[in-house]
Tab-separated table of C-alpha atoms and ligand atoms in Angstrom:
chain	number	residue	atom	x	y	z
A	1	MET	CA	-0.122	16.296	-0.024
A	2	ALA	CA	-0.943	17.905	3.513
A	3	SER	CA	0.901	17.728	6.609
A	4	ILE	CA	-0.411	15.176	9.245
A	5	ASP	CA	0.105	15.075	13.288
A	6	PHE	CA	0.855	11.397	13.720
A	7	ASN	CA	0.277	11.662	17.366
A	8	LYS	CA	-3.383	12.377	16.876
A	9	ILE	CA	-3.672	9.328	14.732
A	10	PRO	CA	-5.847	6.625	16.706
A	11	ARG	CA	-3.773	3.380	17.695
A	12	PHE	CA	-5.206	0.270	16.090
A	13	LYS	CA	-6.881	-0.893	19.173
A	14	ASP	CA	-8.844	2.147	19.514
A	15	LEU	CA	-10.634	1.815	15.668
A	16	PRO	CA	-13.228	2.337	14.865
A	17	ILE	CA	-13.305	5.995	15.914
A	18	LYS	CA	-16.900	6.404	13.940
A	19	LYS	CA	-19.962	5.645	15.225
A	20	GLY	CA	-21.488	2.339	13.395
A	21	ALA	CA	-18.292	1.884	11.485
A	22	PRO	CA	-17.210	-1.747	11.141
A	23	PRO	CA	-14.658	-2.898	13.821
A	24	GLU	CA	-11.026	-2.665	12.681
A	25	SER	CA	-11.980	0.280	10.332
A	26	SER	CA	-10.289	3.295	9.842
A	27	TRP	CA	-13.350	4.985	8.592
A	28	GLY	CA	-13.507	8.727	9.566
A	29	VAL	CA	-10.011	9.152	10.648
A	30	PHE	CA	-9.016	11.323	7.820
A	31	GLY	CA	-12.247	12.873	7.589
A	32	ASP	CA	-15.937	11.278	6.408
A	33	ASP	CA	-15.100	12.352	2.445
A	34	ASP	CA	-11.553	10.903	2.495
A	35	GLU	CA	-10.531	8.868	-0.491
A	36	PHE	CA	-6.868	8.183	0.166
A	37	GLY	CA	-6.676	6.079	3.344
A	38	CYS	CA	-3.224	5.279	4.552
A	39	LEU	CA	-1.937	7.339	1.914
A	40	ASN	CA	-2.341	10.335	3.917
A	41	PHE	CA	0.803	9.051	5.888
A	42	LEU	CA	2.841	10.236	2.789
A	43	THR	CA	3.518	13.977	3.274
A	44	ALA	CA	5.486	16.777	1.793
A	45	GLU	CA	8.319	16.181	4.713
A	46	GLY	CA	8.509	12.434	3.950
A	47	VAL	CA	9.162	13.091	0.374
A	48	VAL	CA	12.054	15.896	1.267
A	49	GLU	CA	13.294	12.907	3.748
A	50	ALA	CA	13.043	10.220	1.448
A	51	ALA	CA	15.163	12.267	-1.341
A	52	ARG	CA	17.796	12.210	1.348
A	53	LEU	CA	18.088	8.710	0.953
A	54	VAL	CA	19.156	8.831	-2.675
A	55	LYS	CA	23.145	8.389	-2.048
A	56	LYS	CA	24.508	6.460	-5.217
A	57	GLY	CA	21.878	7.224	-7.882
A	58	ARG	CA	20.828	3.634	-8.744
A	59	VAL	CA	17.240	3.219	-9.976
A	60	PHE	CA	15.344	-0.156	-10.166
A	61	ARG	CA	12.207	-0.491	-11.932
A	62	LEU	CA	9.583	-2.128	-10.004
A	63	ASP	CA	6.945	-2.970	-12.553
A	64	THR	CA	6.820	-5.762	-14.725
A	65	PRO	CA	6.860	-5.432	-18.624
A	66	ILE	CA	3.157	-5.160	-20.140
A	67	ASN	CA	2.197	-8.843	-21.177
A	68	TYR	CA	4.994	-10.434	-18.990
A	69	ALA	CA	2.678	-13.322	-17.715
A	70	LYS	CA	2.077	-15.393	-20.807
A	71	PRO	CA	-0.919	-15.744	-20.179
A	72	PRO	CA	-2.055	-13.470	-17.337
A	73	LEU	CA	-3.185	-14.485	-13.733
A	74	PHE	CA	-6.665	-14.823	-12.956
A	75	ASN	CA	-8.191	-15.337	-16.096
A	76	ARG	CA	-7.300	-11.387	-17.027
A	77	SER	CA	-6.676	-10.727	-20.312
A	78	ALA	CA	-3.516	-10.058	-22.093
A	79	ALA	CA	-2.828	-6.357	-23.996
A	80	ARG	CA	-2.437	-6.394	-27.763
A	81	HIS	CA	0.110	-3.776	-28.943
A	82	THR	CA	0.252	-2.742	-32.628
A	83	ILE	CA	2.773	-0.162	-33.807
A	84	LEU	CA	0.593	2.189	-36.371
A	85	SER	CA	2.673	3.250	-39.378
A	86	PHE	CA	2.790	7.007	-40.600
A	87	GLU	CA	3.571	5.692	-44.154
A	88	GLU	CA	0.396	6.388	-45.675
A	89	PHE	CA	1.147	10.481	-44.667
A	90	GLY	CA	4.653	9.890	-46.714
A	91	LEU	CA	6.048	10.106	-42.934
A	92	LEU	CA	8.564	7.852	-41.263
A	93	GLY	CA	7.009	7.239	-37.914
A	94	HIS	CA	5.010	5.425	-35.457
A	95	ASP	CA	2.158	5.664	-32.984
A	96	ASP	CA	1.253	2.852	-30.436
A	97	SER	CA	-2.235	1.051	-30.239
A	98	ILE	CA	-2.849	-0.941	-26.846
A	99	ASP	CA	-6.103	-2.555	-27.009
A	100	ASN	CA	-7.723	-4.915	-24.678
A	101	TYR	CA	-5.421	-3.572	-21.491
A	102	ASN	CA	-6.486	-4.711	-18.175
A	103	THR	CA	-4.593	-2.642	-15.502
A	104	GLN	CA	-4.079	-5.655	-13.468
A	105	GLU	CA	-2.565	-8.068	-15.781
A	106	GLY	CA	1.080	-7.650	-14.207
A	107	SER	CA	2.480	-5.576	-11.428
A	108	GLN	CA	-0.351	-3.370	-10.119
A	109	TRP	CA	-1.707	-1.469	-7.074
A	110	ASP	CA	-5.474	-2.494	-6.395
A	111	GLY	CA	-6.995	0.631	-5.829
A	112	LEU	CA	-9.560	1.326	-2.842
A	113	ALA	CA	-12.301	0.792	-5.294
A	114	HIS	CA	-11.043	-2.864	-6.237
A	115	VAL	CA	-12.762	-4.778	-3.530
A	116	GLY	CA	-15.178	-3.740	-1.111
A	117	HIS	CA	-16.296	-5.506	2.176
A	118	VAL	CA	-18.065	-8.528	1.639
A	119	ARG	CA	-20.394	-8.479	4.351
A	120	HIS	CA	-20.862	-4.430	4.703
A	121	ARG	CA	-20.952	-4.159	1.205
A	122	ALA	CA	-18.990	-1.138	1.026
A	123	PHE	CA	-15.439	0.213	0.235
A	124	TYR	CA	-13.038	1.954	2.124
A	125	ASN	CA	-14.716	4.931	4.372
A	126	GLY	CA	-18.162	3.578	3.545
A	127	VAL	CA	-18.163	4.276	-0.034
A	128	LYS	CA	-20.955	2.403	-1.781
A	129	ASP	CA	-20.858	0.600	-5.297
A	130	ASP	CA	-22.886	3.461	-7.130
A	131	GLN	CA	-20.490	6.009	-6.219
A	132	VAL	CA	-17.651	4.256	-7.670
A	133	LYS	CA	-19.152	3.441	-10.914
A	134	ASP	CA	-20.147	7.214	-11.726
A	135	GLY	CA	-17.148	7.540	-14.536
A	136	PRO	CA	-14.641	9.978	-14.283
A	137	SER	CA	-16.252	11.588	-11.144
A	138	GLY	CA	-16.714	8.505	-9.295
A	139	LYS	CA	-15.119	8.050	-5.727
A	140	LEU	CA	-11.973	6.354	-5.003
A	141	GLY	CA	-10.565	6.638	-8.457
A	142	ILE	CA	-7.057	5.668	-9.172
A	143	HIS	CA	-6.177	9.121	-10.849
A	144	LYS	CA	-6.696	10.565	-7.329
A	145	TRP	CA	-3.244	8.769	-6.740
A	146	ALA	CA	-1.196	10.121	-9.565
A	147	ASN	CA	1.000	12.421	-7.412
A	148	ARG	CA	0.546	10.847	-3.945
A	149	VAL	CA	2.576	7.736	-4.063
A	150	VAL	CA	6.117	9.184	-3.370
A	151	GLY	CA	8.202	8.778	0.111
A	152	ARG	CA	10.444	6.307	1.847
A	153	GLY	CA	10.615	2.561	0.622
A	154	VAL	CA	11.583	-0.269	3.029
A	155	LEU	CA	12.308	-3.639	1.768
A	156	ILE	CA	11.601	-6.721	3.802
A	157	ASP	CA	13.343	-9.489	2.156
A	158	VAL	CA	11.674	-12.116	4.003
A	159	ARG	CA	12.432	-14.653	1.192
A	160	LYS	CA	16.195	-14.325	2.150
A	161	TYR	CA	15.338	-14.554	5.934
A	162	THR	CA	13.420	-17.731	5.914
A	163	GLN	CA	16.017	-19.502	3.508
A	164	GLU	CA	18.763	-18.295	5.676
A	165	GLN	CA	16.912	-20.118	8.526
A	166	GLY	CA	16.902	-23.157	6.816
A	167	ARG	CA	12.916	-23.149	6.459
A	168	SER	CA	12.384	-21.491	3.053
A	169	ILE	CA	8.550	-22.020	1.969
A	170	ASP	CA	7.320	-23.021	-1.591
A	171	PRO	CA	6.461	-19.976	-3.363
A	172	PHE	CA	3.702	-21.718	-5.453
A	173	SER	CA	2.036	-23.323	-2.420
A	174	SER	CA	-0.644	-21.327	-0.342
A	175	ALA	CA	2.011	-20.773	2.573
A	176	THR	CA	1.975	-17.687	4.246
A	177	TYR	CA	4.839	-15.678	5.789
A	178	PRO	CA	3.774	-14.778	9.380
A	179	LEU	CA	4.159	-11.315	10.716
A	180	LYS	CA	6.823	-12.570	13.631
A	181	ASP	CA	8.971	-13.297	10.240
A	182	LEU	CA	8.296	-9.907	8.750
A	183	GLN	CA	9.376	-8.453	12.187
A	184	ALA	CA	12.533	-10.557	12.471
A	185	ALA	CA	13.731	-10.107	8.893
A	186	LEU	CA	13.478	-6.451	9.663
A	187	ALA	CA	15.504	-6.426	12.567
A	188	ALA	CA	17.875	-8.589	10.917
A	189	GLN	CA	18.402	-6.183	8.091
A	190	LYS	CA	18.734	-3.651	10.741
A	191	THR	CA	15.746	-1.309	9.360
A	192	LYS	CA	13.093	0.176	11.189
A	193	LEU	CA	9.835	1.270	10.024
A	194	LYS	CA	8.974	5.062	10.267
A	195	PRO	CA	5.639	6.728	9.925
A	196	GLY	CA	4.820	6.822	6.243
A	197	SER	CA	7.063	4.315	4.648
A	198	ILE	CA	6.019	2.439	1.372
A	199	LEU	CA	6.276	-1.103	2.603
A	200	LEU	CA	7.666	-3.927	-0.244
A	201	VAL	CA	8.073	-7.699	1.081
A	202	ARG	CA	9.948	-10.017	-1.199
A	203	THR	CA	8.127	-13.317	-0.534
A	204	GLY	CA	10.141	-15.168	-3.795
A	205	TRP	CA	7.165	-15.814	-5.803
A	206	LEU	CA	7.975	-13.594	-8.848
A	207	GLY	CA	11.563	-14.948	-9.033
A	208	ALA	CA	9.981	-18.543	-9.396
A	209	TYR	CA	7.717	-17.750	-11.814
A	210	LEU	CA	10.024	-16.250	-13.859
A	211	THR	CA	11.905	-19.247	-13.847
A	212	ALA	CA	8.966	-21.640	-14.503
A	213	SER	CA	8.529	-23.529	-18.324
A	214	ASP	CA	5.961	-21.957	-20.415
A	215	ALA	CA	3.449	-24.947	-19.841
A	216	GLN	CA	3.793	-24.340	-16.207
A	217	LYS	CA	2.850	-20.392	-16.495
A	218	LYS	CA	-0.045	-21.520	-18.879
A	219	ALA	CA	-1.165	-24.202	-16.104
A	220	MET	CA	-0.987	-21.712	-13.061
A	221	ALA	CA	-2.750	-18.958	-14.956
A	222	PRO	CA	-6.373	-19.641	-14.242
A	223	LEU	CA	-8.114	-18.685	-11.104
A	224	GLU	CA	-8.886	-21.953	-10.160
A	225	ALA	CA	-5.373	-23.507	-10.744
A	226	LEU	CA	-3.272	-20.818	-9.578
A	227	LYS	CA	-1.437	-21.465	-6.157
A	228	SER	CA	0.489	-18.246	-4.561
A	229	CYS	CA	2.424	-17.840	-1.153
A	230	GLY	CA	1.518	-14.529	0.492
A	231	ILE	CA	1.815	-12.930	3.835
A	232	GLU	CA	-0.605	-13.863	6.965
A	233	SER	CA	-3.866	-12.006	7.443
A	234	THR	CA	-4.740	-11.228	10.928
A	235	SER	CA	-5.846	-8.208	13.165
A	236	GLU	CA	-1.981	-8.432	14.669
A	237	LEU	CA	-0.234	-7.837	11.313
A	238	VAL	CA	-2.857	-5.137	10.133
A	239	GLY	CA	-2.687	-3.550	13.519
A	240	TRP	CA	1.352	-3.370	12.994
A	241	LEU	CA	1.037	-1.797	9.547
A	242	TRP	CA	-1.488	0.668	10.900
A	243	ASP	CA	0.298	1.476	14.231
A	244	ASN	CA	3.752	1.661	12.214
A	245	ARG	CA	1.548	4.179	10.023
A	246	VAL	CA	2.629	2.207	6.580
A	247	ALA	CA	1.348	4.132	3.716
A	248	ALA	CA	1.058	1.009	1.137
A	249	ILE	CA	2.283	-2.419	0.913
A	250	GLY	CA	3.674	-4.054	-2.417
A	251	THR	CA	4.809	-7.505	-2.663
A	252	ASP	CA	6.045	-9.761	-5.470
A	253	CYS	CA	3.316	-12.087	-5.262
A	254	PRO	CA	-0.146	-12.248	-7.003
A	255	ALA	CA	-2.346	-11.346	-4.142
A	256	VAL	CA	-0.206	-9.980	-1.065
A	257	GLU	CA	-1.798	-12.567	0.935
A	258	GLN	CA	-1.809	-16.251	-0.306
A	259	TRP	CA	-3.904	-17.344	-3.178
A	260	PRO	CA	-6.655	-18.818	-3.145
A	261	TRP	CA	-7.778	-16.382	-0.566
A	262	ASP	CA	-11.417	-17.060	0.418
A	263	PHE	CA	-13.987	-14.355	-0.592
A	264	LYS	CA	-16.352	-15.379	1.677
A	265	ASP	CA	-14.063	-14.976	4.674
A	266	GLU	CA	-14.131	-11.423	6.136
A	267	ARG	CA	-10.830	-11.873	7.736
A	268	SER	CA	-9.094	-11.878	4.075
A	269	LEU	CA	-6.501	-9.220	3.840
A	270	HIS	CA	-8.246	-7.669	0.661
A	271	TYR	CA	-10.792	-6.698	2.979
A	272	ARG	CA	-8.541	-6.032	6.416
A	273	ALA	CA	-6.680	-3.894	4.234
A	274	LEU	CA	-8.326	-2.230	1.222
A	275	SER	CA	-11.832	-1.736	2.627
A	276	MET	CA	-11.355	-1.259	6.244
A	277	LEU	CA	-8.113	0.696	6.447
A	278	GLY	CA	-7.848	2.021	3.230
A	279	LEU	CA	-4.600	0.461	2.621
A	280	PRO	CA	-3.439	0.028	-0.893
A	281	LEU	CA	-2.214	-3.234	-1.882
A	282	GLY	CA	0.533	-3.802	-4.510
A	283	GLU	CA	1.121	-7.036	-6.327
A	284	GLN	CA	3.718	-8.793	-8.947
A	285	PHE	CA	6.206	-6.064	-8.114
A	286	VAL	CA	9.854	-6.727	-9.232
A	287	LEU	CA	11.919	-6.970	-6.194
A	288	ASP	CA	14.958	-9.099	-6.577
A	289	GLU	CA	17.706	-6.743	-8.326
A	290	LEU	CA	16.414	-3.965	-5.390
A	291	ALA	CA	16.867	-7.165	-3.108
A	292	THR	CA	20.370	-8.074	-4.222
A	293	ASP	CA	21.444	-4.420	-4.019
A	294	CYS	CA	20.089	-4.074	-0.378
A	295	ALA	CA	21.754	-7.066	0.848
A	296	SER	CA	25.224	-5.759	-0.828
A	297	ASP	CA	25.086	-2.388	0.504
A	298	LYS	CA	22.913	-3.346	4.014
A	299	SER	CA	20.807	-0.657	2.915
A	300	TYR	CA	17.006	-1.621	2.977
A	301	GLU	CA	15.675	1.853	2.672
A	302	PHE	CA	15.316	3.817	-0.426
A	303	MET	CA	13.291	6.901	-2.305
A	304	VAL	CA	10.036	5.184	-3.886
A	305	VAL	CA	8.462	7.269	-6.920
A	306	SER	CA	5.075	5.652	-7.946
A	307	VAL	CA	2.928	7.446	-10.508
A	308	PRO	CA	-0.159	5.541	-11.233
A	309	MET	CA	-2.212	6.023	-14.445
A	310	ASN	CA	-4.114	9.182	-14.689
A	311	LEU	CA	-7.241	7.248	-15.561
A	312	GLU	CA	-9.978	9.246	-14.284
A	313	GLY	CA	-12.456	6.720	-12.358
A	314	GLY	CA	-9.842	3.990	-12.669
A	315	ILE	CA	-10.079	0.906	-10.311
A	316	ALA	CA	-6.029	-0.139	-10.277
A	317	SER	CA	-3.058	0.743	-12.228
A	318	PRO	CA	0.407	-0.442	-13.045
A	319	PRO	CA	2.779	1.458	-10.409
A	320	ASN	CA	4.747	2.884	-12.657
A	321	ALA	CA	7.354	2.817	-10.169
A	322	VAL	CA	10.929	2.938	-9.295
A	323	ALA	CA	12.913	2.808	-6.212
A	324	ILE	CA	15.809	5.142	-5.932
A	325	LYS	CA	19.005	4.390	-3.999
B	1	UVW	C1	-7.572	-11.052	-6.417
B	1	UVW	O1	-7.133	-11.271	-5.274
B	1	UVW	C2	-8.535	-11.983	-7.316
B	1	UVW	O2	-7.055	-9.958	-7.096
B	1	UVW	P1	-5.901	-9.225	-6.876
B	1	UVW	O3	-5.173	-9.393	-5.714
B	1	UVW	O4	-5.187	-8.976	-8.259
B	1	UVW	O5	-6.356	-7.611	-6.521
């Protein structure tokens, strides 16, 4: 990780800085060949500061177990886990084999090659489809993040905040949490964003999913049937994330924004965040236990260590993440 002069990063209102780049894009800010986008906000100094937040030695796993969703959402396939025996060698022991594994079957970071802009037909920083599909040497591969997603985590428990206001939303509807609720929840928690935060937002979706019946889970899994809450997708929302130098945003709902989102609508958050700003999106993160702990010690900041898969040229990854307090 390199150092960064945060004062030299343009404000959202001044984007784009590169001639010909799409409006509200950060293309060129970190160099024309940059593949990290907002992860550039995570610095070596930020890692050291984040480590100072570790006070009581509690560790919270942020990933769902593989195959937690039965069946996986969005028509994604389930992994097949087989335990292979060493018996034929006269040895007592085993290996694993995981077949048919989709890196987005559960908790996941969407890498920057996951979704390109619908009209500009380009990924972050103008990367084209053929540059992504170059295999291990392709651009925007997830393996490049393998040692990059470490820093100060901040939880916004907007689910708890809105429940306490007596206006909770149905996680199984396409309702959205507006920016003003995220900001108000943050203020109520007495937490501040600092440059280089990994922002986690608890919407309540995953907790609701886990208590649903098998039949409900089966019914909601297909792309066409799923309805899920999310956070709003507006210029104001992404401008606030950018101007606060948020490095990545993870939520406990399936798509960060509501589902369904409209693939044809360039105002959708997947385009605004992944393609325009290079801002990683995290989905189906496990946040409830962390949220309970944050509420009990009134501290909503912690160290996040996320080590995406070292899959050369990969598109996405389970976060393999822990929050440490
Ligand atoms: C879609 O939004 C379709 O995919 P995901 O959010 O899992 O990246």
